[in-house]
mmCIF file of C-alpha atoms in Angstrom:
data_model
loop_
_atom_site.group_PDB
_atom_site.id
_atom_site.type_symbol
_atom_site.label_atom_id
_atom_site.label_comp_id
_atom_site.label_asym_id
_atom_site.label_seq_id
_atom_site.Cartn_x
_atom_site.Cartn_y
_atom_site.Cartn_z
ATOM 1 C CA UNK A 1 68.993 118.467 96.181
ATOM 2 C CA UNK A 2 70.900 117.865 92.994
ATOM 3 C CA UNK A 3 74.365 116.452 93.486
ATOM 4 C CA UNK A 4 77.693 117.701 92.191
ATOM 5 C CA UNK A 5 77.616 117.954 88.404
ATOM 6 C CA UNK A 6 80.711 117.708 86.256
ATOM 7 C CA UNK A 7 80.928 118.304 82.519
ATOM 8 C CA UNK A 8 81.933 116.869 80.204
ATOM 9 C CA UNK A 9 82.005 113.230 81.332
ATOM 10 C CA UNK A 10 84.611 112.214 78.766
ATOM 11 C CA UNK A 11 87.263 114.104 76.840
ATOM 12 C CA UNK A 12 89.906 113.031 74.367
ATOM 13 C CA UNK A 13 92.734 115.435 73.650
ATOM 14 C CA UNK A 14 96.188 115.303 72.117
ATOM 15 C CA UNK A 15 99.499 116.325 73.636
ATOM 16 C CA UNK A 16 100.083 120.051 73.748
ATOM 17 C CA UNK A 17 96.420 121.002 73.751
ATOM 18 C CA UNK A 18 94.607 122.594 76.654
ATOM 19 C CA UNK A 19 91.354 121.606 78.332
ATOM 20 C CA UNK A 20 88.751 123.160 80.610
ATOM 21 C CA UNK A 21 86.588 121.092 82.954
ATOM 22 C CA UNK A 22 83.513 122.361 84.737
ATOM 23 C CA UNK A 23 81.981 121.631 88.123
ATOM 24 C CA UNK A 24 78.673 122.776 89.582
ATOM 25 C CA UNK A 25 78.515 122.182 93.346
ATOM 26 C CA UNK A 26 75.558 121.144 95.457
ATOM 27 C CA UNK A 27 73.244 124.108 95.952
ATOM 28 C CA UNK A 28 74.411 126.179 98.907
ATOM 29 C CA UNK A 29 77.904 124.706 98.963
ATOM 30 C CA UNK A 30 80.612 127.325 98.689
ATOM 31 C CA UNK A 31 83.746 125.185 98.676
ATOM 32 C CA UNK A 32 84.860 123.284 95.586
ATOM 33 C CA UNK A 33 87.885 120.994 95.572
ATOM 34 C CA UNK A 34 89.480 119.199 92.646
ATOM 35 C CA UNK A 35 91.234 115.824 92.742
ATOM 36 C CA UNK A 36 93.059 113.729 90.179
ATOM 37 C CA UNK A 37 92.541 109.968 90.274
ATOM 38 C CA UNK A 38 94.921 107.574 88.494
ATOM 39 C CA UNK A 39 95.629 103.854 88.990
ATOM 40 C CA UNK A 40 99.251 104.589 89.869
ATOM 41 C CA UNK A 41 98.980 107.656 92.122
ATOM 42 C CA UNK A 42 95.489 107.179 93.530
ATOM 43 C CA UNK A 43 93.491 110.229 94.580
ATOM 44 C CA UNK A 44 95.540 113.416 94.748
ATOM 45 C CA UNK A 45 94.411 116.879 95.780
ATOM 46 C CA UNK A 46 94.779 119.590 93.160
ATOM 47 C CA UNK A 47 93.264 122.728 94.704
ATOM 48 C CA UNK A 48 90.311 124.133 96.600
ATOM 49 C CA UNK A 49 88.284 127.261 95.933
ATOM 50 C CA UNK A 50 86.096 129.102 98.407
ATOM 51 C CA UNK A 51 84.350 132.402 97.747
ATOM 52 C CA UNK A 52 86.127 132.764 94.400
ATOM 53 C CA UNK A 53 89.564 132.459 96.039
ATOM 54 C CA UNK A 54 92.010 129.595 95.916
ATOM 55 C CA UNK A 55 92.295 128.493 99.521
ATOM 56 C CA UNK A 56 94.551 125.435 99.245
ATOM 57 C CA UNK A 57 96.827 124.039 96.563
ATOM 58 C CA UNK A 58 98.363 120.606 96.071
ATOM 59 C CA UNK A 59 101.685 119.669 94.487
ATOM 60 C CA UNK A 60 100.858 119.977 90.821
ATOM 61 C CA UNK A 61 102.682 122.051 88.186
ATOM 62 C CA UNK A 62 101.456 125.467 87.151
ATOM 63 C CA UNK A 63 99.868 123.962 84.030
ATOM 64 C CA UNK A 64 96.984 123.063 86.309
ATOM 65 C CA UNK A 65 94.868 126.041 87.271
ATOM 66 C CA UNK A 66 91.351 126.784 88.308
ATOM 67 C CA UNK A 67 88.862 129.434 89.186
ATOM 68 C CA UNK A 68 85.527 129.844 90.896
ATOM 69 C CA UNK A 69 82.666 132.063 89.926
ATOM 70 C CA UNK A 70 80.301 134.065 92.117
ATOM 71 C CA UNK A 71 77.667 131.287 91.893
ATOM 72 C CA UNK A 72 80.282 128.829 93.286
ATOM 73 C CA UNK A 73 80.644 126.967 89.984
ATOM 74 C CA UNK A 74 84.267 126.114 89.318
ATOM 75 C CA UNK A 75 86.400 125.413 86.306
ATOM 76 C CA UNK A 76 89.723 123.669 86.064
ATOM 77 C CA UNK A 77 92.145 124.231 83.223
ATOM 78 C CA UNK A 78 95.115 122.154 82.139
ATOM 79 C CA UNK A 79 97.440 123.634 79.546
ATOM 80 C CA UNK A 80 100.085 121.966 77.371
ATOM 81 C CA UNK A 81 98.630 118.525 77.997
ATOM 82 C CA UNK A 82 100.980 115.605 78.571
ATOM 83 C CA UNK A 83 100.315 111.873 78.297
ATOM 84 C CA UNK A 84 100.599 111.617 82.084
ATOM 85 C CA UNK A 85 97.630 113.939 82.516
ATOM 86 C CA UNK A 86 95.303 111.117 81.482
ATOM 87 C CA UNK A 87 93.146 110.585 84.546
ATOM 88 C CA UNK A 88 89.741 110.876 86.131
ATOM 89 C CA UNK A 89 89.317 114.425 87.425
ATOM 90 C CA UNK A 90 86.934 114.611 90.344
ATOM 91 C CA UNK A 91 85.301 117.632 91.830
ATOM 92 C CA UNK A 92 83.954 117.687 95.374
ATOM 93 C CA UNK A 93 81.841 120.301 97.091
ATOM 94 C CA UNK A 94 81.251 121.078 100.748
ATOM 95 C CA UNK A 95 79.495 123.701 102.780
ATOM 96 C CA UNK A 96 82.829 125.391 103.324
ATOM 97 C CA UNK A 97 83.327 128.033 105.938
ATOM 98 C CA UNK A 98 86.321 128.287 108.216
ATOM 99 C CA UNK A 99 87.435 126.082 111.060
ATOM 100 C CA UNK A 100 86.438 122.432 111.055
ATOM 101 C CA UNK A 101 86.507 120.470 107.843
ATOM 102 C CA UNK A 102 83.146 119.839 106.232
ATOM 103 C CA UNK A 103 82.111 116.606 104.488
ATOM 104 C CA UNK A 104 82.972 116.629 100.816
ATOM 105 C CA UNK A 105 80.663 115.145 98.210
ATOM 106 C CA UNK A 106 82.033 114.082 94.850
ATOM 107 C CA UNK A 107 80.749 114.373 91.322
ATOM 108 C CA UNK A 108 80.991 111.598 88.724
ATOM 109 C CA UNK A 109 84.197 113.046 87.325
ATOM 110 C CA UNK A 110 85.558 113.870 83.909
ATOM 111 C CA UNK A 111 87.639 111.157 82.313
ATOM 112 C CA UNK A 112 90.413 112.815 80.317
ATOM 113 C CA UNK A 113 92.385 110.766 77.819
ATOM 114 C CA UNK A 114 95.476 112.179 76.133
ATOM 115 C CA UNK A 115 96.562 110.675 72.829
ATOM 116 C CA UNK B 1 102.755 117.376 104.425
ATOM 117 C CA UNK B 2 100.310 114.700 105.454
ATOM 118 C CA UNK B 3 100.877 111.076 104.425
ATOM 119 C CA UNK B 4 98.198 108.397 104.761
ATOM 120 C CA UNK B 5 98.922 104.705 104.432
ATOM 121 C CA UNK B 6 96.136 102.138 104.032
ATOM 122 C CA UNK B 7 96.163 98.356 104.513
ATOM 123 C CA UNK B 8 95.417 95.892 103.133
ATOM 124 C CA UNK B 9 95.320 96.783 99.456
ATOM 125 C CA UNK B 10 92.952 93.876 98.779
ATOM 126 C CA UNK B 11 90.633 92.043 101.133
ATOM 127 C CA UNK B 12 88.455 89.051 100.377
ATOM 128 C CA UNK B 13 85.795 87.880 102.853
ATOM 129 C CA UNK B 14 82.824 85.529 102.890
ATOM 130 C CA UNK B 15 79.380 87.039 102.996
ATOM 131 C CA UNK B 16 78.377 87.580 106.612
ATOM 132 C CA UNK B 17 81.938 87.916 107.887
ATOM 133 C CA UNK B 18 83.449 91.159 109.172
ATOM 134 C CA UNK B 19 85.974 93.287 107.306
ATOM 135 C CA UNK B 20 88.523 95.663 108.825
ATOM 136 C CA UNK B 21 90.567 98.247 106.923
ATOM 137 C CA UNK B 22 93.315 100.189 108.676
ATOM 138 C CA UNK B 23 94.920 103.552 107.979
ATOM 139 C CA UNK B 24 97.770 105.463 109.561
ATOM 140 C CA UNK B 25 98.491 109.160 109.195
ATOM 141 C CA UNK B 26 101.587 111.228 109.796
ATOM 142 C CA UNK B 27 100.399 114.729 110.718
ATOM 143 C CA UNK B 28 99.353 114.941 114.361
ATOM 144 C CA UNK B 29 97.402 118.120 113.506
ATOM 145 C CA UNK B 30 94.951 116.158 111.327
ATOM 146 C CA UNK B 31 91.507 116.224 112.885
ATOM 147 C CA UNK B 32 89.023 114.953 110.313
ATOM 148 C CA UNK B 33 88.950 111.419 108.909
ATOM 149 C CA UNK B 34 86.363 110.436 106.282
ATOM 150 C CA UNK B 35 85.896 107.104 104.532
ATOM 151 C CA UNK B 36 84.728 106.790 100.939
ATOM 152 C CA UNK B 37 83.355 103.839 98.995
ATOM 153 C CA UNK B 38 83.884 103.768 95.253
ATOM 154 C CA UNK B 39 82.135 101.188 93.118
ATOM 155 C CA UNK B 40 83.471 100.463 89.666
ATOM 156 C CA UNK B 41 82.884 103.401 87.343
ATOM 157 C CA UNK B 42 81.142 105.460 90.001
ATOM 158 C CA UNK B 43 81.926 108.457 92.162
ATOM 159 C CA UNK B 44 83.515 108.114 95.616
ATOM 160 C CA UNK B 45 80.686 108.115 98.119
ATOM 161 C CA UNK B 46 81.137 109.335 101.691
ATOM 162 C CA UNK B 47 80.052 106.507 103.994
ATOM 163 C CA UNK B 48 81.216 107.661 107.427
ATOM 164 C CA UNK B 49 83.540 110.201 108.986
ATOM 165 C CA UNK B 50 85.035 110.894 112.399
ATOM 166 C CA UNK B 51 86.592 113.908 114.047
ATOM 167 C CA UNK B 52 89.517 113.881 116.423
ATOM 168 C CA UNK B 53 87.409 114.618 119.499
ATOM 169 C CA UNK B 54 85.597 111.280 119.093
ATOM 170 C CA UNK B 55 87.049 107.802 119.523
ATOM 171 C CA UNK B 56 84.392 105.767 117.747
ATOM 172 C CA UNK B 57 81.381 106.287 115.523
ATOM 173 C CA UNK B 58 78.822 103.777 114.260
ATOM 174 C CA UNK B 59 76.238 103.792 111.498
ATOM 175 C CA UNK B 60 74.350 100.509 111.202
ATOM 176 C CA UNK B 61 76.867 97.901 109.962
ATOM 177 C CA UNK B 62 79.707 100.388 109.633
ATOM 178 C CA UNK B 63 81.931 101.730 112.385
ATOM 179 C CA UNK B 64 85.101 103.783 112.494
ATOM 180 C CA UNK B 65 87.592 103.929 115.360
ATOM 181 C CA UNK B 66 90.311 106.504 115.905
ATOM 182 C CA UNK B 67 93.465 106.269 118.011
ATOM 183 C CA UNK B 68 95.037 109.736 118.060
ATOM 184 C CA UNK B 69 98.042 108.654 120.104
ATOM 185 C CA UNK B 70 99.009 105.989 117.602
ATOM 186 C CA UNK B 71 97.778 108.085 114.668
ATOM 187 C CA UNK B 72 95.676 105.379 113.146
ATOM 188 C CA UNK B 73 92.015 104.845 112.344
ATOM 189 C CA UNK B 74 90.066 101.852 111.105
ATOM 190 C CA UNK B 75 86.881 101.012 109.241
ATOM 191 C CA UNK B 76 84.855 98.049 110.451
ATOM 192 C CA UNK B 77 82.100 96.501 108.353
ATOM 193 C CA UNK B 78 80.041 93.778 110.015
ATOM 194 C CA UNK B 79 77.767 91.214 108.360
ATOM 195 C CA UNK B 80 79.232 91.942 104.955
ATOM 196 C CA UNK B 81 77.043 91.636 101.873
ATOM 197 C CA UNK B 82 77.974 91.273 98.170
ATOM 198 C CA UNK B 83 76.939 94.897 97.594
ATOM 199 C CA UNK B 84 79.712 95.963 99.989
ATOM 200 C CA UNK B 85 82.199 94.940 97.296
ATOM 201 C CA UNK B 86 84.008 98.108 96.205
ATOM 202 C CA UNK B 87 87.197 100.080 96.720
ATOM 203 C CA UNK B 88 87.328 101.877 100.059
ATOM 204 C CA UNK B 89 89.473 104.962 100.642
ATOM 205 C CA UNK B 90 90.423 106.531 103.931
ATOM 206 C CA UNK B 91 91.471 110.173 104.108
ATOM 207 C CA UNK B 92 92.776 112.716 106.569
ATOM 208 C CA UNK B 93 92.544 116.469 106.756
ATOM 209 C CA UNK B 94 94.393 118.893 108.977
ATOM 210 C CA UNK B 95 93.253 121.833 111.004
ATOM 211 C CA UNK B 96 93.896 124.340 108.263
ATOM 212 C CA UNK B 97 91.456 126.775 106.795
ATOM 213 C CA UNK B 98 89.629 124.731 104.249
ATOM 214 C CA UNK B 99 89.132 121.267 102.865
ATOM 215 C CA UNK B 100 92.180 119.400 101.672
ATOM 216 C CA UNK B 101 91.953 115.638 101.894
ATOM 217 C CA UNK B 102 94.973 113.362 101.734
ATOM 218 C CA UNK B 103 93.859 109.892 100.677
ATOM 219 C CA UNK B 104 95.167 106.437 101.396
ATOM 220 C CA UNK B 105 95.914 104.123 98.487
ATOM 221 C CA UNK B 106 92.588 102.285 98.701
ATOM 222 C CA UNK B 107 91.431 98.784 99.640
ATOM 223 C CA UNK B 108 89.611 96.569 97.172
ATOM 224 C CA UNK B 109 87.049 94.626 99.190
ATOM 225 C CA UNK B 110 85.517 91.524 97.643
ATOM 226 C CA UNK B 111 82.615 89.858 99.420
ATOM 227 C CA UNK B 112 82.027 86.322 98.188
ATOM 228 C CA UNK B 113 78.418 85.090 98.293
#
């Protein structure tokens, strides 16, 4: 099975711009979660999508948004970029479903640099 | 919300020795505890996980223990090898509908040959 695929791998943007990141989950996985990784704050949960619906949301401002398509692929959007948004954005997929948590498998991430 | 603390932040051991990394969590409703290994420039890789109905789980040289009463869990690596050098993250997830991991701050493990 192919793993979680994230595109692009690297992005350079300037303050005020917006960006869209893409994530294709492992085949058959219906849950996609997004995390931000920085040296200072570590790994922080952004949001989770399951069956095209946002199921959980972390403590990030409304500039961070996402969506999921019917084929379970997900996109994350950040508007009005700030210098502090520079980070590695990781996507993780799991089988999903309700009840017990399922193991999450990460992609290689998109490294976003804001100039 | 959930808070996970991880210690130590750095750990240096000789090849062949054991390494132990400890995590504590705050939410007694948390019931799933995975561990991830992240090598430099690579994705976090799930190496072992444990659920709250189990006290210990082993997979070859790796084991995880869970103490629900004390709200802490630990990763044990025996017979360490240089390729075990990486940053290790613990995480916790509650009994909500979905997958929402709260991570510890990470432990940089260095195994000296």
